[in-house]
């Protein structure tokens, strides 16, 4: 499937993959800050944003194949940096595992390498059923909202929260269910980490309660060539909540990799 995408800026290619149930717009601050120097390609993963929303389970491997298909469609043969947040990070890890020859570097933001526990997978299935019964993303968005943002963002940026909450509500129910089921079925990639040779930047919001700093630290320690940045005043959506610090870390990493 050819994904919808935003393609902005000059220079070496950097692909950024959004979290669930968001779209390319979550990279708006990176588009300005990083897209001035690098060619930022931000797809809408299947079912999200303006990409098609097929029925069925959205396996993380299929989402990874969609991204590689987009690169081929755009005739991008250079080795790229791919980064992803949370669900986008699962996809980025799948690309690193299955298509390492396409990559120059990897950025893992507010994400984890491990699989769902059986309890977490069961809770996702229950949520997928609620979403399908409601015919809307609402049950999933309402479940996520209280845990997404840092206290600082809640106090200072109600406008940002309202804007992205509205975008999440627009994701079709079948896409939300497909992604929930796909995430529940994703493999545990922890054992891949020590064998990953590419330069890697791990970013985590210091107030992230969904994929907490301790998990990011363990992931960074397991990857031979990884660096960890903990972003203050940020929860699960660090690149939106503290874009200044995330962009500075990204630019430093990208400059070193290129
Ligand atoms: C995300 O932000 O993409 C989700 O929190 C990922 C997940 O539910 O595992």
PDB file of C-alpha atoms and ligand atoms in Angstrom:
ATOM      1  CA  UNK A   1       0.000   0.000   0.000  1.00  0.00           C
ATOM      2  CA  UNK A   2       1.348   3.470  -0.864  1.00  0.00           C
ATOM      3  CA  UNK A   3       1.039   5.590   2.239  1.00  0.00           C
ATOM      4  CA  UNK A   4       0.110   9.250   2.374  1.00  0.00           C
ATOM      5  CA  UNK A   5       3.167  11.248   3.461  1.00  0.00           C
ATOM      6  CA  UNK A   6       4.576  14.677   4.110  1.00  0.00           C
ATOM      7  CA  UNK A   7       7.898  15.279   2.331  1.00  0.00           C
ATOM      8  CA  UNK A   8       9.692  18.430   3.378  1.00  0.00           C
ATOM      9  CA  UNK A   9      13.166  19.892   3.218  1.00  0.00           C
ATOM     10  CA  UNK A  10      16.520  19.400   1.524  1.00  0.00           C
ATOM     11  CA  UNK A  11      19.383  17.069   2.352  1.00  0.00           C
ATOM     12  CA  UNK A  12      19.756  13.475   3.512  1.00  0.00           C
ATOM     13  CA  UNK A  13      16.539  11.549   4.105  1.00  0.00           C
ATOM     14  CA  UNK A  14      15.094  11.106   7.592  1.00  0.00           C
ATOM     15  CA  UNK A  15      11.831   9.169   7.978  1.00  0.00           C
ATOM     16  CA  UNK A  16       9.767   9.737  11.133  1.00  0.00           C
ATOM     17  CA  UNK A  17       6.935   7.370  12.099  1.00  0.00           C
ATOM     18  CA  UNK A  18       4.121   8.582  14.329  1.00  0.00           C
ATOM     19  CA  UNK A  19       2.514   6.932  17.353  1.00  0.00           C
ATOM     20  CA  UNK A  20      -0.965   5.479  17.796  1.00  0.00           C
ATOM     21  CA  UNK A  21      -3.565   6.735  16.880  1.00  0.00           C
ATOM     22  CA  UNK A  22      -1.910   9.847  15.459  1.00  0.00           C
ATOM     23  CA  UNK A  23      -0.590  10.868  12.045  1.00  0.00           C
ATOM     24  CA  UNK A  24       2.285  12.748  10.412  1.00  0.00           C
ATOM     25  CA  UNK A  25       1.141  16.022  12.015  1.00  0.00           C
ATOM     26  CA  UNK A  26       2.695  14.982  15.326  1.00  0.00           C
ATOM     27  CA  UNK A  27       6.079  15.854  13.767  1.00  0.00           C
ATOM     28  CA  UNK A  28       5.080  19.494  13.139  1.00  0.00           C
ATOM     29  CA  UNK A  29       7.885  20.909  15.287  1.00  0.00           C
ATOM     30  CA  UNK A  30      10.485  18.593  13.728  1.00  0.00           C
ATOM     31  CA  UNK A  31       9.259  19.653  10.267  1.00  0.00           C
ATOM     32  CA  UNK A  32      10.290  23.199  11.141  1.00  0.00           C
ATOM     33  CA  UNK A  33      13.392  22.488  13.218  1.00  0.00           C
ATOM     34  CA  UNK A  34      14.927  19.486  11.459  1.00  0.00           C
ATOM     35  CA  UNK A  35      13.298  19.857   8.037  1.00  0.00           C
ATOM     36  CA  UNK A  36      15.330  23.019   7.436  1.00  0.00           C
ATOM     37  CA  UNK A  37      18.451  20.854   6.994  1.00  0.00           C
ATOM     38  CA  UNK A  38      17.248  17.291   6.322  1.00  0.00           C
ATOM     39  CA  UNK A  39      14.632  15.872   3.973  1.00  0.00           C
ATOM     40  CA  UNK A  40      11.969  14.785   6.451  1.00  0.00           C
ATOM     41  CA  UNK A  41       9.503  12.215   5.191  1.00  0.00           C
ATOM     42  CA  UNK A  42       6.660  11.623   7.627  1.00  0.00           C
ATOM     43  CA  UNK A  43       4.166   8.990   6.430  1.00  0.00           C
ATOM     44  CA  UNK A  44       0.707   8.324   7.796  1.00  0.00           C
ATOM     45  CA  UNK A  45       0.941   4.649   8.790  1.00  0.00           C
ATOM     46  CA  UNK A  46      -1.842   2.439   7.417  1.00  0.00           C
ATOM     47  CA  UNK A  47      -5.265   3.380   8.758  1.00  0.00           C
ATOM     48  CA  UNK A  48      -4.018   6.682  10.154  1.00  0.00           C
ATOM     49  CA  UNK A  49      -4.247  10.245   8.838  1.00  0.00           C
ATOM     50  CA  UNK A  50      -4.933  10.239   5.106  1.00  0.00           C
ATOM     51  CA  UNK A  51      -3.631   6.728   4.357  1.00  0.00           C
ATOM     52  CA  UNK A  52      -6.067   3.971   3.414  1.00  0.00           C
ATOM     53  CA  UNK A  53      -7.618   2.022   6.284  1.00  0.00           C
ATOM     54  CA  UNK A  54      -8.034  -1.621   5.247  1.00  0.00           C
ATOM     55  CA  UNK A  55      -9.920  -4.137   7.380  1.00  0.00           C
ATOM     56  CA  UNK A  56      -7.969  -6.671   9.406  1.00  0.00           C
ATOM     57  CA  UNK A  57      -4.972  -6.752  11.728  1.00  0.00           C
ATOM     58  CA  UNK A  58      -2.274  -4.144  11.129  1.00  0.00           C
ATOM     59  CA  UNK A  59       0.807  -6.243  11.792  1.00  0.00           C
ATOM     60  CA  UNK A  60       3.874  -4.163  12.658  1.00  0.00           C
ATOM     61  CA  UNK A  61       5.804  -6.072   9.944  1.00  0.00           C
ATOM     62  CA  UNK A  62       3.205  -5.005   7.367  1.00  0.00           C
ATOM     63  CA  UNK A  63       3.511  -1.397   8.502  1.00  0.00           C
ATOM     64  CA  UNK A  64       7.302  -1.708   8.112  1.00  0.00           C
ATOM     65  CA  UNK A  65       6.840  -3.136   4.594  1.00  0.00           C
ATOM     66  CA  UNK A  66       4.533  -0.176   3.765  1.00  0.00           C
ATOM     67  CA  UNK A  67       7.312   2.261   4.729  1.00  0.00           C
ATOM     68  CA  UNK A  68       9.889   0.420   2.592  1.00  0.00           C
ATOM     69  CA  UNK A  69       7.399   0.363  -0.290  1.00  0.00           C
ATOM     70  CA  UNK A  70       7.053   4.136   0.063  1.00  0.00           C
ATOM     71  CA  UNK A  71      10.853   4.545  -0.074  1.00  0.00           C
ATOM     72  CA  UNK A  72      10.915   2.456  -3.261  1.00  0.00           C
ATOM     73  CA  UNK A  73       8.014   4.461  -4.693  1.00  0.00           C
ATOM     74  CA  UNK A  74       9.999   7.656  -4.017  1.00  0.00           C
ATOM     75  CA  UNK A  75      13.104   6.002  -5.553  1.00  0.00           C
ATOM     76  CA  UNK A  76      15.097   6.552  -2.381  1.00  0.00           C
ATOM     77  CA  UNK A  77      18.100   4.257  -2.553  1.00  0.00           C
ATOM     78  CA  UNK A  78      20.397   6.081  -0.102  1.00  0.00           C
ATOM     79  CA  UNK A  79      20.705   4.672   3.402  1.00  0.00           C
ATOM     80  CA  UNK A  80      18.366   6.666   5.617  1.00  0.00           C
ATOM     81  CA  UNK A  81      17.776   7.436   9.261  1.00  0.00           C
ATOM     82  CA  UNK A  82      14.441   6.114  10.464  1.00  0.00           C
ATOM     83  CA  UNK A  83      12.860   7.189  13.711  1.00  0.00           C
ATOM     84  CA  UNK A  84       9.602   6.285  15.352  1.00  0.00           C
ATOM     85  CA  UNK A  85       7.595   7.148  18.428  1.00  0.00           C
ATOM     86  CA  UNK A  86       5.898   4.395  20.418  1.00  0.00           C
ATOM     87  CA  UNK A  87       3.962   2.356  17.797  1.00  0.00           C
ATOM     88  CA  UNK A  88       6.147   4.109  15.198  1.00  0.00           C
ATOM     89  CA  UNK A  89       9.138   2.891  17.218  1.00  0.00           C
ATOM     90  CA  UNK A  90       7.863  -0.707  16.959  1.00  0.00           C
ATOM     91  CA  UNK A  91       7.742  -0.179  13.184  1.00  0.00           C
ATOM     92  CA  UNK A  92      11.225   1.394  13.154  1.00  0.00           C
ATOM     93  CA  UNK A  93      12.592  -1.606  15.086  1.00  0.00           C
ATOM     94  CA  UNK A  94      10.956  -3.954  12.565  1.00  0.00           C
ATOM     95  CA  UNK A  95      12.599  -2.022   9.707  1.00  0.00           C
ATOM     96  CA  UNK A  96      15.966  -2.250  11.503  1.00  0.00           C
ATOM     97  CA  UNK A  97      15.517  -6.013  11.935  1.00  0.00           C
ATOM     98  CA  UNK A  98      14.245  -6.800   8.441  1.00  0.00           C
ATOM     99  CA  UNK A  99      15.852  -4.169   6.215  1.00  0.00           C
ATOM    100  CA  UNK A 100      19.090  -3.125   8.019  1.00  0.00           C
ATOM    101  CA  UNK A 101      20.767  -2.430   4.661  1.00  0.00           C
ATOM    102  CA  UNK A 102      18.362   0.511   4.147  1.00  0.00           C
ATOM    103  CA  UNK A 103      19.440   2.249   7.356  1.00  0.00           C
ATOM    104  CA  UNK A 104      22.202   4.617   8.380  1.00  0.00           C
ATOM    105  CA  UNK A 105      20.799   5.211  11.843  1.00  0.00           C
ATOM    106  CA  UNK A 106      17.822   4.619  14.106  1.00  0.00           C
ATOM    107  CA  UNK A 107      15.888   6.861  16.497  1.00  0.00           C
ATOM    108  CA  UNK A 108      13.633   5.242  19.088  1.00  0.00           C
ATOM    109  CA  UNK A 109      11.341   7.653  20.953  1.00  0.00           C
ATOM    110  CA  UNK A 110       9.052   6.813  23.858  1.00  0.00           C
ATOM    111  CA  UNK A 111       8.910   3.191  22.774  1.00  0.00           C
ATOM    112  CA  UNK A 112       9.981  -0.285  23.847  1.00  0.00           C
ATOM    113  CA  UNK A 113      11.510  -3.419  22.322  1.00  0.00           C
ATOM    114  CA  UNK A 114       9.507  -5.925  24.367  1.00  0.00           C
ATOM    115  CA  UNK A 115       6.225  -7.565  23.360  1.00  0.00           C
ATOM    116  CA  UNK A 116       2.890  -7.169  25.157  1.00  0.00           C
ATOM    117  CA  UNK A 117       2.346  -9.332  28.235  1.00  0.00           C
ATOM    118  CA  UNK A 118      -0.613 -11.733  27.841  1.00  0.00           C
ATOM    119  CA  UNK A 119      -2.648  -9.363  30.091  1.00  0.00           C
ATOM    120  CA  UNK A 120      -1.772  -6.321  27.978  1.00  0.00           C
ATOM    121  CA  UNK A 121      -2.633  -8.196  24.766  1.00  0.00           C
ATOM    122  CA  UNK A 122      -5.985  -9.246  26.270  1.00  0.00           C
ATOM    123  CA  UNK A 123      -6.732  -5.658  27.321  1.00  0.00           C
ATOM    124  CA  UNK A 124      -5.956  -4.480  23.770  1.00  0.00           C
ATOM    125  CA  UNK A 125      -8.348  -7.058  22.306  1.00  0.00           C
ATOM    126  CA  UNK A 126     -11.098  -5.931  24.708  1.00  0.00           C
ATOM    127  CA  UNK A 127     -10.446  -2.321  23.722  1.00  0.00           C
ATOM    128  CA  UNK A 128     -10.491  -3.232  20.006  1.00  0.00           C
ATOM    129  CA  UNK A 129     -13.915  -4.821  20.500  1.00  0.00           C
ATOM    130  CA  UNK A 130     -15.208  -1.736  22.346  1.00  0.00           C
ATOM    131  CA  UNK A 131     -13.920   0.518  19.565  1.00  0.00           C
ATOM    132  CA  UNK A 132     -15.602  -1.593  16.876  1.00  0.00           C
ATOM    133  CA  UNK A 133     -18.866  -1.708  18.870  1.00  0.00           C
ATOM    134  CA  UNK A 134     -18.778   2.087  19.343  1.00  0.00           C
ATOM    135  CA  UNK A 135     -17.879   2.624  15.692  1.00  0.00           C
ATOM    136  CA  UNK A 136     -15.376   5.249  16.795  1.00  0.00           C
ATOM    137  CA  UNK A 137     -11.876   5.713  18.210  1.00  0.00           C
ATOM    138  CA  UNK A 138     -13.375   7.214  21.341  1.00  0.00           C
ATOM    139  CA  UNK A 139     -12.907   4.313  23.810  1.00  0.00           C
ATOM    140  CA  UNK A 140      -9.226   4.024  22.873  1.00  0.00           C
ATOM    141  CA  UNK A 141      -8.571   7.765  22.936  1.00  0.00           C
ATOM    142  CA  UNK A 142     -10.311   8.168  26.294  1.00  0.00           C
ATOM    143  CA  UNK A 143      -8.231   5.309  27.698  1.00  0.00           C
ATOM    144  CA  UNK A 144      -4.979   6.888  26.508  1.00  0.00           C
ATOM    145  CA  UNK A 145      -5.540  10.578  27.155  1.00  0.00           C
ATOM    146  CA  UNK A 146      -4.952  10.620  30.927  1.00  0.00           C
ATOM    147  CA  UNK A 147      -1.558   8.951  30.492  1.00  0.00           C
ATOM    148  CA  UNK A 148      -0.166  10.717  27.431  1.00  0.00           C
ATOM    149  CA  UNK A 149       1.043  14.093  28.632  1.00  0.00           C
ATOM    150  CA  UNK A 150       3.416  15.424  31.280  1.00  0.00           C
ATOM    151  CA  UNK A 151       2.075  17.601  34.100  1.00  0.00           C
ATOM    152  CA  UNK A 152       3.933  20.547  32.525  1.00  0.00           C
ATOM    153  CA  UNK A 153       2.143  20.065  29.187  1.00  0.00           C
ATOM    154  CA  UNK A 154      -1.221  19.774  30.931  1.00  0.00           C
ATOM    155  CA  UNK A 155      -0.660  23.091  32.674  1.00  0.00           C
ATOM    156  CA  UNK A 156       0.990  25.006  29.857  1.00  0.00           C
ATOM    157  CA  UNK A 157      -0.415  23.588  26.610  1.00  0.00           C
ATOM    158  CA  UNK A 158      -4.154  22.790  26.787  1.00  0.00           C
ATOM    159  CA  UNK A 159      -4.342  24.033  23.163  1.00  0.00           C
ATOM    160  CA  UNK A 160      -1.839  21.385  22.017  1.00  0.00           C
ATOM    161  CA  UNK A 161      -3.683  18.655  23.926  1.00  0.00           C
ATOM    162  CA  UNK A 162      -7.059  19.660  22.459  1.00  0.00           C
ATOM    163  CA  UNK A 163      -5.676  19.794  18.915  1.00  0.00           C
ATOM    164  CA  UNK A 164      -4.107  16.333  19.018  1.00  0.00           C
ATOM    165  CA  UNK A 165      -6.979  14.773  20.926  1.00  0.00           C
ATOM    166  CA  UNK A 166      -9.260  15.912  18.092  1.00  0.00           C
ATOM    167  CA  UNK A 167      -6.930  14.327  15.505  1.00  0.00           C
ATOM    168  CA  UNK A 168      -6.920  11.023  17.397  1.00  0.00           C
ATOM    169  CA  UNK A 169     -10.738  10.928  17.472  1.00  0.00           C
ATOM    170  CA  UNK A 170     -10.752  11.101  13.661  1.00  0.00           C
ATOM    171  CA  UNK A 171      -8.913   7.771  13.238  1.00  0.00           C
ATOM    172  CA  UNK A 172     -11.487   5.250  11.916  1.00  0.00           C
ATOM    173  CA  UNK A 173     -12.626   2.516  14.310  1.00  0.00           C
ATOM    174  CA  UNK A 174     -11.407  -0.328  12.059  1.00  0.00           C
ATOM    175  CA  UNK A 175      -7.941   1.273  11.947  1.00  0.00           C
ATOM    176  CA  UNK A 176      -7.794   1.686  15.716  1.00  0.00           C
ATOM    177  CA  UNK A 177      -8.867  -1.957  16.164  1.00  0.00           C
ATOM    178  CA  UNK A 178      -6.428  -3.124  13.465  1.00  0.00           C
ATOM    179  CA  UNK A 179      -3.529  -1.286  15.098  1.00  0.00           C
ATOM    180  CA  UNK A 180      -4.434  -2.474  18.606  1.00  0.00           C
ATOM    181  CA  UNK A 181      -4.501  -6.079  17.383  1.00  0.00           C
ATOM    182  CA  UNK A 182      -1.276  -5.610  15.434  1.00  0.00           C
ATOM    183  CA  UNK A 183       0.531  -4.174  18.447  1.00  0.00           C
ATOM    184  CA  UNK A 184      -0.741  -7.048  20.604  1.00  0.00           C
ATOM    185  CA  UNK A 185       0.734  -9.530  18.090  1.00  0.00           C
ATOM    186  CA  UNK A 186       4.132  -7.857  17.726  1.00  0.00           C
ATOM    187  CA  UNK A 187       7.223  -9.927  18.462  1.00  0.00           C
ATOM    188  CA  UNK A 188       9.621  -9.335  21.326  1.00  0.00           C
ATOM    189  CA  UNK A 189      12.668  -7.673  19.749  1.00  0.00           C
ATOM    190  CA  UNK A 190      14.741  -7.448  22.951  1.00  0.00           C
ATOM    191  CA  UNK A 191      17.055 -10.232  21.770  1.00  0.00           C
ATOM    192  CA  UNK A 192      17.801  -8.282  18.546  1.00  0.00           C
ATOM    193  CA  UNK A 193      19.161  -5.246  20.396  1.00  0.00           C
ATOM    194  CA  UNK A 194      22.731  -6.441  21.163  1.00  0.00           C
ATOM    195  CA  UNK A 195      23.216  -7.341  17.484  1.00  0.00           C
ATOM    196  CA  UNK A 196      22.123  -3.958  16.146  1.00  0.00           C
ATOM    197  CA  UNK A 197      25.170  -2.214  14.725  1.00  0.00           C
ATOM    198  CA  UNK A 198      23.739   1.100  13.548  1.00  0.00           C
ATOM    199  CA  UNK A 199      24.086   4.350  15.495  1.00  0.00           C
ATOM    200  CA  UNK A 200      20.949   4.734  17.591  1.00  0.00           C
ATOM    201  CA  UNK A 201      19.407   7.583  19.529  1.00  0.00           C
ATOM    202  CA  UNK A 202      16.939   6.682  22.267  1.00  0.00           C
ATOM    203  CA  UNK A 203      14.683   9.539  23.416  1.00  0.00           C
ATOM    204  CA  UNK A 204      12.249   9.418  26.311  1.00  0.00           C
ATOM    205  CA  UNK A 205      10.145  11.991  28.145  1.00  0.00           C
ATOM    206  CA  UNK A 206      11.115  12.058  31.807  1.00  0.00           C
ATOM    207  CA  UNK A 207       7.394  11.893  32.695  1.00  0.00           C
ATOM    208  CA  UNK A 208       6.490   9.139  30.214  1.00  0.00           C
ATOM    209  CA  UNK A 209       4.326   6.650  32.126  1.00  0.00           C
ATOM    210  CA  UNK A 210       3.423   4.522  29.063  1.00  0.00           C
ATOM    211  CA  UNK A 211       7.014   3.670  28.057  1.00  0.00           C
ATOM    212  CA  UNK A 212       8.929   4.911  31.112  1.00  0.00           C
ATOM    213  CA  UNK A 213      12.551   6.141  31.257  1.00  0.00           C
ATOM    214  CA  UNK A 214      13.733   2.933  32.970  1.00  0.00           C
ATOM    215  CA  UNK A 215      12.707   0.917  29.891  1.00  0.00           C
ATOM    216  CA  UNK A 216      14.356   3.393  27.545  1.00  0.00           C
ATOM    217  CA  UNK A 217      17.549   3.190  29.606  1.00  0.00           C
ATOM    218  CA  UNK A 218      17.563  -0.619  29.447  1.00  0.00           C
ATOM    219  CA  UNK A 219      16.974  -0.507  25.678  1.00  0.00           C
ATOM    220  CA  UNK A 220      19.804   2.014  25.155  1.00  0.00           C
ATOM    221  CA  UNK A 221      22.151  -0.079  27.302  1.00  0.00           C
ATOM    222  CA  UNK A 222      21.385  -3.200  25.249  1.00  0.00           C
ATOM    223  CA  UNK A 223      22.153  -1.539  21.870  1.00  0.00           C
ATOM    224  CA  UNK A 224      25.942  -1.323  21.341  1.00  0.00           C
ATOM    225  CA  UNK A 225      26.018   2.072  19.603  1.00  0.00           C
ATOM    226  CA  UNK A 226      23.160   3.866  21.369  1.00  0.00           C
ATOM    227  CA  UNK A 227      22.846   7.138  23.206  1.00  0.00           C
ATOM    228  CA  UNK A 228      19.985   8.004  25.567  1.00  0.00           C
ATOM    229  CA  UNK A 229      18.402  11.442  25.969  1.00  0.00           C
ATOM    230  CA  UNK A 230      15.858  11.968  28.730  1.00  0.00           C
ATOM    231  CA  UNK A 231      13.698  14.981  27.914  1.00  0.00           C
ATOM    232  CA  UNK A 232      12.420  17.071  30.833  1.00  0.00           C
ATOM    233  CA  UNK A 233       8.835  18.368  30.981  1.00  0.00           C
ATOM    234  CA  UNK A 234       7.715  15.706  28.519  1.00  0.00           C
ATOM    235  CA  UNK A 235       5.495  12.654  28.794  1.00  0.00           C
ATOM    236  CA  UNK A 236       4.814  10.037  26.097  1.00  0.00           C
ATOM    237  CA  UNK A 237       4.815  12.587  23.252  1.00  0.00           C
ATOM    238  CA  UNK A 238       8.224  14.166  23.878  1.00  0.00           C
ATOM    239  CA  UNK A 239       8.720  15.614  20.346  1.00  0.00           C
ATOM    240  CA  UNK A 240       5.465  17.579  20.698  1.00  0.00           C
ATOM    241  CA  UNK A 241       5.827  18.449  24.376  1.00  0.00           C
ATOM    242  CA  UNK A 242       9.434  19.641  24.431  1.00  0.00           C
ATOM    243  CA  UNK A 243      10.351  20.147  20.768  1.00  0.00           C
ATOM    244  CA  UNK A 244      13.349  22.377  21.498  1.00  0.00           C
ATOM    245  CA  UNK A 245      15.227  19.661  23.378  1.00  0.00           C
ATOM    246  CA  UNK A 246      14.125  16.875  21.040  1.00  0.00           C
ATOM    247  CA  UNK A 247      15.154  18.822  17.930  1.00  0.00           C
ATOM    248  CA  UNK A 248      18.534  19.682  19.441  1.00  0.00           C
ATOM    249  CA  UNK A 249      19.158  15.997  20.239  1.00  0.00           C
ATOM    250  CA  UNK A 250      17.965  14.917  16.794  1.00  0.00           C
ATOM    251  CA  UNK A 251      20.140  17.453  14.957  1.00  0.00           C
ATOM    252  CA  UNK A 252      23.203  16.512  16.977  1.00  0.00           C
ATOM    253  CA  UNK A 253      22.589  12.832  16.230  1.00  0.00           C
ATOM    254  CA  UNK A 254      21.882  13.399  12.530  1.00  0.00           C
ATOM    255  CA  UNK A 255      24.963  15.577  12.088  1.00  0.00           C
ATOM    256  CA  UNK A 256      27.127  12.870  13.694  1.00  0.00           C
ATOM    257  CA  UNK A 257      25.591  10.104  11.562  1.00  0.00           C
ATOM    258  CA  UNK A 258      26.079  12.025   8.332  1.00  0.00           C
TER     259      UNK A 258
HETATM  260  C1  LIG B   1       1.570   4.721  21.037  1.00  0.00           C
HETATM  261  O1  LIG B   1       1.716   5.844  21.543  1.00  0.00           O
HETATM  262  O2  LIG B   1       1.858   4.500  19.852  1.00  0.00           O
HETATM  263  C2  LIG B   1       0.999   3.641  21.895  1.00  0.00           C
HETATM  264  O3  LIG B   1       1.013   4.032  23.231  1.00  0.00           O
HETATM  265  C3  LIG B   1       1.744   2.368  21.729  1.00  0.00           C
HETATM  266  C4  LIG B   1       1.168   1.249  22.536  1.00  0.00           C
HETATM  267  O4  LIG B   1      -0.010   1.304  22.900  1.00  0.00           O
HETATM  268  O5  LIG B   1       1.886   0.277  22.785  1.00  0.00           O
END
